[in-house]
Short mmCIF file of C-alpha atoms in Angstrom, two decimals:
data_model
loop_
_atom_site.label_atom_id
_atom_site.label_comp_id
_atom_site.label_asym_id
_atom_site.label_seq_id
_atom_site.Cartn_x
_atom_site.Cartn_y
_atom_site.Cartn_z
CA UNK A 194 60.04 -11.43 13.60
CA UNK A 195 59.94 -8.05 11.89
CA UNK A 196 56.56 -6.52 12.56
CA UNK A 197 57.37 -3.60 9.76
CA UNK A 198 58.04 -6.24 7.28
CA UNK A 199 55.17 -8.41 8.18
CA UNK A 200 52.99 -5.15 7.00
CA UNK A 201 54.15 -5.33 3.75
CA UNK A 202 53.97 -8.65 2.62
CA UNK A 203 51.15 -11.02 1.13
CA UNK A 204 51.97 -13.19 4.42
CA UNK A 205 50.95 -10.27 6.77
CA UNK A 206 47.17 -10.73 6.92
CA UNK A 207 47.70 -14.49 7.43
CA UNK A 208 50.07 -13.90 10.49
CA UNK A 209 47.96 -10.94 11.84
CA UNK A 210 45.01 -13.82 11.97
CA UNK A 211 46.93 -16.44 13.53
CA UNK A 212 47.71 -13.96 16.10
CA UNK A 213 44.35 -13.22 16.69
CA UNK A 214 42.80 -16.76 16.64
CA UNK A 215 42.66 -17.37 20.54
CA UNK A 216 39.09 -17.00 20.33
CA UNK A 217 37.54 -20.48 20.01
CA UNK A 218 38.92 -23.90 18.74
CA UNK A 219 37.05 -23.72 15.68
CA UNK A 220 38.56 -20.17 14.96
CA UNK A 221 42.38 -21.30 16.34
CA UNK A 222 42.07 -24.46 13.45
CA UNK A 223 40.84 -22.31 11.21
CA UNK A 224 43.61 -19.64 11.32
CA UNK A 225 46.36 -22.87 11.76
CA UNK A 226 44.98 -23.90 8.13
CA UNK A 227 45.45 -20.60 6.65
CA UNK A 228 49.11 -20.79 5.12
CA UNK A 229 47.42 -24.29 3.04
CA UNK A 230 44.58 -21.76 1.90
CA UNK A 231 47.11 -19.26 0.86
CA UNK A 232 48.94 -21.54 -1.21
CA UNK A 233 45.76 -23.12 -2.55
CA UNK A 234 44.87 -19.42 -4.12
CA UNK A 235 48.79 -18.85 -5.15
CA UNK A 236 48.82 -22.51 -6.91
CA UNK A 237 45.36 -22.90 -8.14
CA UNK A 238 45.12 -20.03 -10.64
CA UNK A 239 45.41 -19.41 -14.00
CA UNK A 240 48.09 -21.71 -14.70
CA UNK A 241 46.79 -24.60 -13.18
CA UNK A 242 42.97 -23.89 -15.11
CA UNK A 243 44.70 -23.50 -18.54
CA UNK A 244 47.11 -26.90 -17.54
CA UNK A 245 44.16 -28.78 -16.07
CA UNK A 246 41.52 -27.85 -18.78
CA UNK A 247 43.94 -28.65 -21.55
CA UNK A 248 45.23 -31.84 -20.52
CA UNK A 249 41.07 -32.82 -19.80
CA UNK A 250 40.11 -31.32 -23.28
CA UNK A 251 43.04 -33.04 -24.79
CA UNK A 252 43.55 -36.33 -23.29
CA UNK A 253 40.14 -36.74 -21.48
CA UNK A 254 40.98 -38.53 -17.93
CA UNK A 255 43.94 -40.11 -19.19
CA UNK A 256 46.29 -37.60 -17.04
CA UNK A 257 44.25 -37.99 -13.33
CA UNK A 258 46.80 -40.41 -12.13
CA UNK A 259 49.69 -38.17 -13.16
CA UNK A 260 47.54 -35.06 -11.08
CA UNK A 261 46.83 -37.53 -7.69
CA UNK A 262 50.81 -38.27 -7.86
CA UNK A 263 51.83 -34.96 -8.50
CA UNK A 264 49.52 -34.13 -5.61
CA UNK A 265 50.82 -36.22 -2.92
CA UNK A 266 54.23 -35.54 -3.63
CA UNK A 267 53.17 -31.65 -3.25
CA UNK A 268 52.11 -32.38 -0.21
CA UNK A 269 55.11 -34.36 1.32
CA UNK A 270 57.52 -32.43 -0.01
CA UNK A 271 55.88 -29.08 1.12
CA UNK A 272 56.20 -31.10 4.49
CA UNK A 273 59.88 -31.43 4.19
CA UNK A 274 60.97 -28.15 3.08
CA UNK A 275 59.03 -26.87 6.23
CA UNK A 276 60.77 -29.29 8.22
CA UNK A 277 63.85 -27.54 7.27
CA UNK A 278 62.65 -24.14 7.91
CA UNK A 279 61.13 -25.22 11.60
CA UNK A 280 64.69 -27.03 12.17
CA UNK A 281 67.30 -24.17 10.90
CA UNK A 282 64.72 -20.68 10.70
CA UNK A 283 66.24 -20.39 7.11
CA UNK A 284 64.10 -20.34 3.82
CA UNK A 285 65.38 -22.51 1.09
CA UNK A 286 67.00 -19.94 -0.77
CA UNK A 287 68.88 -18.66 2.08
CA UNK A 288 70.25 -22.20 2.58
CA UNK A 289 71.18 -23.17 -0.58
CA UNK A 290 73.72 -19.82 -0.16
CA UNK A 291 74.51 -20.51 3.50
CA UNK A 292 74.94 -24.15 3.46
CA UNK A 293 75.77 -25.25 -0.15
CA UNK A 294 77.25 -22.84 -2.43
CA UNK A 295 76.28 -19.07 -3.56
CA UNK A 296 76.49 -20.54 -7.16
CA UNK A 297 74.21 -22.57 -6.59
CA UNK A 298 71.58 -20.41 -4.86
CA UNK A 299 71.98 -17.67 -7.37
CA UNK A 300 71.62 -20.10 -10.29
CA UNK A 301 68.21 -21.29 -8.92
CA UNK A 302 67.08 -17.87 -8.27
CA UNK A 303 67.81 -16.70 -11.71
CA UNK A 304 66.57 -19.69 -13.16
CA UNK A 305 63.14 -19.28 -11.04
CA UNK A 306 63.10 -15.48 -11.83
CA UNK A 307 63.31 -16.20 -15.67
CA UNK A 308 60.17 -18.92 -15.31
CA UNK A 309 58.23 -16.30 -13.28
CA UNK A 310 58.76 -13.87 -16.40
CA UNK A 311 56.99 -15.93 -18.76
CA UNK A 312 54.03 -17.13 -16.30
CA UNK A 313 53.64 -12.68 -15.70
CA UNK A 314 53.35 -12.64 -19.96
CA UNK A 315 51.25 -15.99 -19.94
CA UNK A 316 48.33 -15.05 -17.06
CA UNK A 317 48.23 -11.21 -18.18
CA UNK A 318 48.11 -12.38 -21.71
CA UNK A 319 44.83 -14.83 -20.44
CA UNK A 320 43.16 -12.94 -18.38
CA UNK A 321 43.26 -9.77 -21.24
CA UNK A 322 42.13 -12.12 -23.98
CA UNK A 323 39.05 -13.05 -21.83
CA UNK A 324 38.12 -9.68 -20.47
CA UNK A 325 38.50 -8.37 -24.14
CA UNK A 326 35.62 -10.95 -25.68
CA UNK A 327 33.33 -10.49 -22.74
CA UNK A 328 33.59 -6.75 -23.38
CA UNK A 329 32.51 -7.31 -27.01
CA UNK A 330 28.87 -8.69 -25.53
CA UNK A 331 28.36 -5.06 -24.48
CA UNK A 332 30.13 -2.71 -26.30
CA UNK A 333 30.96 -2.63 -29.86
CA UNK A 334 33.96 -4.26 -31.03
CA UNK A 335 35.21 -4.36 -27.01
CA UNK A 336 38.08 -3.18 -25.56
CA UNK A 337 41.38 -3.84 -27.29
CA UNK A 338 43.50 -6.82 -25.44
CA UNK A 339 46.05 -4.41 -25.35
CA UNK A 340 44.09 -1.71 -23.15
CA UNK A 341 42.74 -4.85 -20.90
CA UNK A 342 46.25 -5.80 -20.57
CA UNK A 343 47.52 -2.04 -19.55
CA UNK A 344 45.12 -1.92 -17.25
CA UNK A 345 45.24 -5.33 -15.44
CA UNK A 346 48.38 -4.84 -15.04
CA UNK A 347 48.15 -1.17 -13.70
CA UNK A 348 45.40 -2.25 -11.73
CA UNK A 349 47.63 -5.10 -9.79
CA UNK A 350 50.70 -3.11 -9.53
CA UNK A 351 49.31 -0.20 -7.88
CA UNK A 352 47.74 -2.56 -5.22
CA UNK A 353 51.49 -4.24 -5.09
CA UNK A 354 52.90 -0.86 -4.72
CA UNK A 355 50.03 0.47 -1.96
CA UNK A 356 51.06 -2.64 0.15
CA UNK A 357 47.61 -2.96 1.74
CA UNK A 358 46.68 -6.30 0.36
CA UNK A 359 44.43 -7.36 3.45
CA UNK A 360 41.07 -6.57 1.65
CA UNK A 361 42.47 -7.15 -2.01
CA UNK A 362 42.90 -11.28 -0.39
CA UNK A 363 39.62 -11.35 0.84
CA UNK A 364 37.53 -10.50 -2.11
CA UNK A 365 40.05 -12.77 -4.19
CA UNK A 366 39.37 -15.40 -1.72
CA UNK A 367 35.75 -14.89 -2.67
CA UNK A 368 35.92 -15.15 -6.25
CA UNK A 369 38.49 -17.94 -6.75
CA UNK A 370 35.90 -19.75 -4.69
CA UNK A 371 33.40 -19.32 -6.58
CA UNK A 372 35.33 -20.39 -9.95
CA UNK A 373 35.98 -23.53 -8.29
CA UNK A 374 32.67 -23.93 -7.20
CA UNK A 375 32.00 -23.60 -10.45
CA UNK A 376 33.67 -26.24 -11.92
CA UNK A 377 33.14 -28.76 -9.24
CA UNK A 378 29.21 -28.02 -9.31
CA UNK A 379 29.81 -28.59 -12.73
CA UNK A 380 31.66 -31.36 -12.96
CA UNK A 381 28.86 -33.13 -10.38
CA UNK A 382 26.11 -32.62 -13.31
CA UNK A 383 28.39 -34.35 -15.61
CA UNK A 384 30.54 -36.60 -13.38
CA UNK A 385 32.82 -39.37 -15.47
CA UNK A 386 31.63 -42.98 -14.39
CA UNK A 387 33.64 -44.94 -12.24
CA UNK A 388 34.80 -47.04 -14.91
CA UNK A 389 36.10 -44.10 -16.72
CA UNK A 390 37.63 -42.28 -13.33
CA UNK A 391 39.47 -45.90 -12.39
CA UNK A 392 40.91 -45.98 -15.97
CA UNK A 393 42.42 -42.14 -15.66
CA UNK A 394 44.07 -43.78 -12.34
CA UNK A 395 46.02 -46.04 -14.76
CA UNK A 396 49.57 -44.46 -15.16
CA UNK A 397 50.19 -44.40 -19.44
CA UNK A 398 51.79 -41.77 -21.36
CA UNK A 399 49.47 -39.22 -23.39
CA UNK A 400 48.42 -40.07 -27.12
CA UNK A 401 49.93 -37.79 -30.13
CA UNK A 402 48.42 -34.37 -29.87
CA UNK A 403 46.76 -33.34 -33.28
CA UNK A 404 45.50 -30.54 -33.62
CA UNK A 405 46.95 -28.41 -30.49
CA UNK A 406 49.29 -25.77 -30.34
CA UNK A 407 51.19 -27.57 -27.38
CA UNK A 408 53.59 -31.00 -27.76
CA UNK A 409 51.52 -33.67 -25.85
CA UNK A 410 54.84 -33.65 -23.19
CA UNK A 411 54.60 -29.88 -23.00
CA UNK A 412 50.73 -30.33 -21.89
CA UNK A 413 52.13 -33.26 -18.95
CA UNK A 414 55.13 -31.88 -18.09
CA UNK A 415 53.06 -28.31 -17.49
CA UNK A 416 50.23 -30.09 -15.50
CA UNK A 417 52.93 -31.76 -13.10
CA UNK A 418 54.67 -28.37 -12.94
CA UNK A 419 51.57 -26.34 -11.91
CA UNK A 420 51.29 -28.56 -9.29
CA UNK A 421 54.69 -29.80 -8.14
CA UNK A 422 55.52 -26.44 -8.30
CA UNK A 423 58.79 -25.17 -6.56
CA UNK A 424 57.70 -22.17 -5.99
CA UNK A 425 55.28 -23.41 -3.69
CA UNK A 426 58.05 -24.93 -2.09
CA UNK A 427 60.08 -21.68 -1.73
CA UNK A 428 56.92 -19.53 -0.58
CA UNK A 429 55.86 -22.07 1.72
CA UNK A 430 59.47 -22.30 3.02
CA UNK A 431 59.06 -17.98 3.66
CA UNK A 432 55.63 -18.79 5.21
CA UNK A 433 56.51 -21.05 7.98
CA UNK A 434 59.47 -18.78 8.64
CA UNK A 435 57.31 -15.75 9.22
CA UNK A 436 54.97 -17.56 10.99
CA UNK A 437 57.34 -18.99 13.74
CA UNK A 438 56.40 -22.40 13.29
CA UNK A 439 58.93 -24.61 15.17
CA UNK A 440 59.67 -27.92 15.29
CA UNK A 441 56.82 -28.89 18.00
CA UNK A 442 54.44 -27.43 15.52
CA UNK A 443 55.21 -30.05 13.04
CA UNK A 444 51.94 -32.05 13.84
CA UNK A 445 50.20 -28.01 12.83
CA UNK A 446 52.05 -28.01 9.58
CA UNK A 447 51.17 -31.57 8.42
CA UNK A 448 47.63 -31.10 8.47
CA UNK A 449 48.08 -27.69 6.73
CA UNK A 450 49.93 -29.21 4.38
CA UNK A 451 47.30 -31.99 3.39
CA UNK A 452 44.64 -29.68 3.65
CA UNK A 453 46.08 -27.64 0.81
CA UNK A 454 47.22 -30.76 -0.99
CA UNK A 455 43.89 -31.92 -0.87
CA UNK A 456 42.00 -29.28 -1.82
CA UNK A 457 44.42 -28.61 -5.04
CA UNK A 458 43.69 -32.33 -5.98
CA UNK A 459 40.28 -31.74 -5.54
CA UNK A 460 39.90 -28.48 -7.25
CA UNK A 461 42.21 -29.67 -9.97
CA UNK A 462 40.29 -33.05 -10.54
CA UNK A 463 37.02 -30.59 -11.06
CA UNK A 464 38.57 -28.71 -13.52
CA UNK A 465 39.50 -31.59 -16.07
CA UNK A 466 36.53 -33.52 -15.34
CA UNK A 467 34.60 -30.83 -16.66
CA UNK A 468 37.06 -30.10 -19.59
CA UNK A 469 36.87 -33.79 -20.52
CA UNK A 470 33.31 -33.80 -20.51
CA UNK A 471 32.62 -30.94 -22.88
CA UNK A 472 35.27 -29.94 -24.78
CA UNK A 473 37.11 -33.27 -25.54
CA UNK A 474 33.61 -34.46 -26.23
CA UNK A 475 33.52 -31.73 -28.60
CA UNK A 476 37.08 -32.09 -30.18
CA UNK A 477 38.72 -28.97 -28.86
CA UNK A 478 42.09 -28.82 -27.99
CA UNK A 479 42.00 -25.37 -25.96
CA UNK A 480 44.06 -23.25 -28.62
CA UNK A 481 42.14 -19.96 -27.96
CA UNK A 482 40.85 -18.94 -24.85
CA UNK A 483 37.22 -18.55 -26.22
CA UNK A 484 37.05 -22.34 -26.07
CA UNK A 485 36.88 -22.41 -22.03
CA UNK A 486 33.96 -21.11 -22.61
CA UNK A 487 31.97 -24.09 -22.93
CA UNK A 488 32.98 -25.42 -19.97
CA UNK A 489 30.69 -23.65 -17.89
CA UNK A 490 27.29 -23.55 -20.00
CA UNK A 491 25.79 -26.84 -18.39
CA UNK A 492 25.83 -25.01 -15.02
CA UNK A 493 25.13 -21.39 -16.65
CA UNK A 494 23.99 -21.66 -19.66
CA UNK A 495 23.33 -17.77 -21.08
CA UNK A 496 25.42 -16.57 -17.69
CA UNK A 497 28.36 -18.83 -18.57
CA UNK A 498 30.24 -15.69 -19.96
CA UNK A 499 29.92 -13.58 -16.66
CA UNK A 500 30.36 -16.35 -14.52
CA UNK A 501 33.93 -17.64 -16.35
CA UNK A 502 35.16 -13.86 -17.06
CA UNK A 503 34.84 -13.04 -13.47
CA UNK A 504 36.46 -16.69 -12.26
CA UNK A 505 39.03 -16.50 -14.36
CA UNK A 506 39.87 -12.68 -13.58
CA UNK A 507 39.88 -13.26 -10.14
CA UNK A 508 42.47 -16.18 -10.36
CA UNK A 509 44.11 -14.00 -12.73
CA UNK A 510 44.87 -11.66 -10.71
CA UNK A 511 45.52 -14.04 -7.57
CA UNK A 512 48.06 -15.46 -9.92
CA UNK A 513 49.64 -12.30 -10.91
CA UNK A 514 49.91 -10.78 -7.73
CA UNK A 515 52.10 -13.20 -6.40
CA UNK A 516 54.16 -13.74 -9.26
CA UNK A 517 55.01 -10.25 -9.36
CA UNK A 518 55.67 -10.20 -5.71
CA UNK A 519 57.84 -13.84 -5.96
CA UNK A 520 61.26 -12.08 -7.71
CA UNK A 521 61.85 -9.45 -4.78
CA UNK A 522 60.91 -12.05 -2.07
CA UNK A 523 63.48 -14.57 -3.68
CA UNK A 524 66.06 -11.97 -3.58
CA UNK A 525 65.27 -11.06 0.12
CA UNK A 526 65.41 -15.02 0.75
CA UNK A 527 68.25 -15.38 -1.15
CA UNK A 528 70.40 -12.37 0.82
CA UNK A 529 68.61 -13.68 4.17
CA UNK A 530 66.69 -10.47 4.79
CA UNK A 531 63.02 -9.22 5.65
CA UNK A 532 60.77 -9.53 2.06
CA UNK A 533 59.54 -5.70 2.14
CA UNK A 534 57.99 -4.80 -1.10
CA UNK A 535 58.05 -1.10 -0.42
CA UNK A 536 61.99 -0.57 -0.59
CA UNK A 537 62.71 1.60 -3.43
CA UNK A 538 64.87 -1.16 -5.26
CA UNK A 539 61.84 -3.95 -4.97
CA UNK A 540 59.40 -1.18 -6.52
CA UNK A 541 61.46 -0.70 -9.20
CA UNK A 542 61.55 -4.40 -10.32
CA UNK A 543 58.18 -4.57 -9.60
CA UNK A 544 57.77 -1.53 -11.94
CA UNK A 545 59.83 -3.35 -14.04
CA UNK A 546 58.28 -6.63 -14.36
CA UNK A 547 54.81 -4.90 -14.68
CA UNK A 548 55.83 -3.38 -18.11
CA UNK A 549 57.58 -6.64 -19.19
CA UNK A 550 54.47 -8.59 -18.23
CA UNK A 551 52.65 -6.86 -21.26
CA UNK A 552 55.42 -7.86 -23.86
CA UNK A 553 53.46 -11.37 -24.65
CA UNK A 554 50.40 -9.00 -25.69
CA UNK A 555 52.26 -6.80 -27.45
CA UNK A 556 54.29 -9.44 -29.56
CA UNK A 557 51.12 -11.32 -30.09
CA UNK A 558 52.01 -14.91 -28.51
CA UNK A 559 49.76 -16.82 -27.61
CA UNK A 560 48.81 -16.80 -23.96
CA UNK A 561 47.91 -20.52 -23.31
CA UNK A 562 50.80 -21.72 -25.90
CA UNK A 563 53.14 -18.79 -23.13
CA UNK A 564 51.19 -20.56 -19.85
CA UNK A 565 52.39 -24.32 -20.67
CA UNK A 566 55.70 -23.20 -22.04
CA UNK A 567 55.88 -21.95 -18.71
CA UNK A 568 54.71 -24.65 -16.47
CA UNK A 569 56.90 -27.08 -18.49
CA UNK A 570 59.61 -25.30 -17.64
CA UNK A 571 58.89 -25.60 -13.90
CA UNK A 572 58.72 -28.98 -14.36
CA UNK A 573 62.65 -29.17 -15.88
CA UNK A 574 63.72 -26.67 -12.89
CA UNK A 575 61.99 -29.24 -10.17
CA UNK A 576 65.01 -31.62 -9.96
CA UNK A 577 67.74 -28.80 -9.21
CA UNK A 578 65.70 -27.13 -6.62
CA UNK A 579 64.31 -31.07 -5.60
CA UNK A 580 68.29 -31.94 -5.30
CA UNK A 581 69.21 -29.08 -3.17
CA UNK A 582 66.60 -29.71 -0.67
CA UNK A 583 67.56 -33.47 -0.20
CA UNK A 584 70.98 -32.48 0.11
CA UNK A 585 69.86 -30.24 2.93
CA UNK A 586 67.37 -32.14 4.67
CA UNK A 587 69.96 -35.19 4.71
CA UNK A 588 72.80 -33.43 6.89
CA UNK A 589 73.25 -34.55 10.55
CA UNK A 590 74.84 -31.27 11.03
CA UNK A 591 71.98 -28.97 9.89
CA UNK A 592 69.19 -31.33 10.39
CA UNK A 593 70.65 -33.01 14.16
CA UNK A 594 68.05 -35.56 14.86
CA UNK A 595 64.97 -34.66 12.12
CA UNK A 596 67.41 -35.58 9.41
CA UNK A 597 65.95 -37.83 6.66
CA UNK A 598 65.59 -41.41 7.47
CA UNK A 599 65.40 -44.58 5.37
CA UNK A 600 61.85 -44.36 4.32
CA UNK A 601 62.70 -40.12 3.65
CA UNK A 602 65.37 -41.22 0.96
CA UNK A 603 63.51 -44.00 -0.39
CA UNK A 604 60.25 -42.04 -0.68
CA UNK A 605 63.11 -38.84 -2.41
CA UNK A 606 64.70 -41.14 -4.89
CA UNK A 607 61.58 -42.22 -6.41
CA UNK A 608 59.81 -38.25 -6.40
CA UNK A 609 63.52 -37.18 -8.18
CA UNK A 610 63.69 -40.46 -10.56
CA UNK A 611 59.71 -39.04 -11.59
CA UNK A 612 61.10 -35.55 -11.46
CA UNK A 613 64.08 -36.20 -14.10
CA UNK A 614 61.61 -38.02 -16.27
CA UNK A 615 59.22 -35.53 -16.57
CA UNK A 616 62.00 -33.23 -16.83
CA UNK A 617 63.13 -35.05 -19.93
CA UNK A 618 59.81 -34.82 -21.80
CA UNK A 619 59.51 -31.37 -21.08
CA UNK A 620 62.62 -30.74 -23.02
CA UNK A 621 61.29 -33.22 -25.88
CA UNK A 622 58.46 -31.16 -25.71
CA UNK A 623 59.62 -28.12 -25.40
CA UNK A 624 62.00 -28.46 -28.54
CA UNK A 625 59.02 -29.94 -30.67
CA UNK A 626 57.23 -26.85 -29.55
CA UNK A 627 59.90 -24.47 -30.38
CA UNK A 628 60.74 -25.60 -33.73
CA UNK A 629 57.50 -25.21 -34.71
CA UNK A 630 57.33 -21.21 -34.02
#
């Protein structure tokens, strides 16, 4: 493995510790559980707040089944794309080129890069909306959401460009956790009976959504694809590869994987609890960002400002980091080199992408309406990228023995049969959506 490469990327600190972890069994289990973590703070951001708090403000608990699903097939099929990696040492980009077509793998990756586009316009556009009203409580009329937005996204792209994210993770770690703490303190004070959680478990389609700026199949097919997200898929894939994991670690890698599939379910669950206790209560729909507010004010009351700006501009930024960084690392996977994000081609699309990320501010689009437009589309790219890796994963000839078996293509056809319908309503959605602008 490259050690210069490992330096540069997001991965680095997380190998550096496993590396280190010899100390104690406590510390060794700790350090094995760290790629989960990582993907916990990549996947649980901005995207999946604004999905999870507008389905809950929306639809109440009517959408927890479709979250638990979307959860457990997260977590097996983060477990089979790492099966692949431990098997073959490729990522899934670099097999799609190598071992189905370079069509293919260059149609995904342009596909994926356009998606990532819009989620870099969607969180900047969030987090600059909600730094701009808190800075109206202390200084008259605030800062612009235009100046928040230039300097957000300075801010993150000089840290990009500096390379040293070690610290940067560590004080994110911090403050994600203590937005989710948050909510899940919060959703404790005001917990949904029983009666009410067992009815969210029952699988039904969302009502009509009056009054929201988002087609009620926009607002599912975003929540499944903040969660089912393939680019957790292709990170974790580049994760396991730079961590060595082989084949005998597969016992390692299935408890990391539930672990992080857990904790999402758990984190996510919080989120529209609390959503569906105060603002569906309250008739919201989660048009404007000012509306999260609430959300927080039975745990904070007077504080719940501070306490939700800095939450949501920590998983802001967690979110935009790593989006920003997921276009070069694609292209590295997809030519089957080291990701090294201080190259001088990968800092000029990260240059790039920095200035494009303020276009949604500057053209004035809504940030949440940008965010679910976003997910959705995630959700219509699942069953190409889902198709590819069962295609894979099924060959006696790349997989020898750890190819999928009967229960493995039973278990595949009914996550791709769920994938192409939510796919569908995205598109429904999506075109309800659209014609509306």
């Amino acid at each position: 493995m490259n050690k210069a490469h490992n330096a540069q990327s997001n991965a680095k600190p997380i190998t550096a510790q496993v590396n280190k972890g010899q100390g104690s069994a406590f510390k060794q289990l700790l350090v094995s559980l760290l790629p989960g973590i990582f993907l916990i703070g990549y996947n649980v951001g901005t995207g999946s707040i604004t999905s999870m708090s507008k389905a809950g403000a929306n639809f109440g608990l009517d959408l927890l089944w479709a979250l638990l699903l979307s959860c457990f097939m997260t977590y097996y099929l983060m477990s089979l794309a790492s099966r692949y990696t431990m098997v073959t040492g490729m990522t899934l980009l670099e097999g799609f080129r190598r071992q189905i077509s370079q069509p293919f793998a260059l149609f995904t990756l342009v596909i994926l890069a356009t998606i990532i586009v819009s989620a870099l316009m969607g969180v900047l556009g969030i987090v600059a909306d909600v730094l701009h009203v808190w800075t109206i409580t202390w200084l008259d009329g605030g800062l612009s959401i235009a100046s928040c937005a230039v300097a957000i996204a300075l801010v993150v792209f000089l840290l990009v460009f500096s390379g040293d994210t070690k610290s940067f993770e560590k004080i994110l770690a911090i403050l994600v956790a203590t937005m989710a703490l948050a909510f899940i303190t919060t959703a404790f004070i005001d917990i949904p009976s029983l009666n009410e959680i067992a009815k969210g478990l029952i699988p039904k389609l969302p009502q009509q959504n009056d009054g929201s700026d988002n087609n009620e199949f926009v607002v599912m097919a975003g929540m499944i694809g903040t969660t089912v997200s393939v680019f957790v898929l292709v990170i974790r894939t580049g994760l396991v590869k730079e961590l060595g994991w082989k084949i005998s670690d597969r016992s390692i890698e299935r408890r990391d994987a539930r672990v992080s599939a857990t904790l999402m379910f758990v984190v996510s669950a919080a989120v529209m609890f609390t959503a569906a206790s105060t603002l569906h209560k309250q008739g919201l729909h989660l048009n404007r960002i000012s509306e999260m507010i609430p959300m927080l004010e039975p745990l904070f009351g007077d504080f719940a400002m501070s306490i939700f700006v800095i939450g949501v501009i920590a998983a802001g930024i967690s979110s935009h980091l790593p989006n920003l960084l997921v276009i070069p690392w694609i292209i590295s996977d997809y030519q089957g080199v080291a990701r090294n994000v201080k190259t001088r081609r990968n800092r000029l699309i990260l240059a790039l992408l920095s200035l494009i990320s303020l276009l949604g501010v500057i053209f004035g689009i809504k940030p949440i309406f940008l965010m679910l437009m976003s997910q959705a589309c995630i959700a219509m790219v699942l069953p190409v990228v889902l198709g590819g890796l069962i295609y894979l994963t099924s060959q006696k000839k790349i997989m020898g023995e750890h190819k999928n078996n009967t229960t493995d293509k039973l278990m595949l056809s009914a996550i791709l049969l769920f994938a192409l319908y939510m796919s569908s309503l995205a598109v429904q959605g999506l075109i309800a959506d659209l014609s509306k602008l």
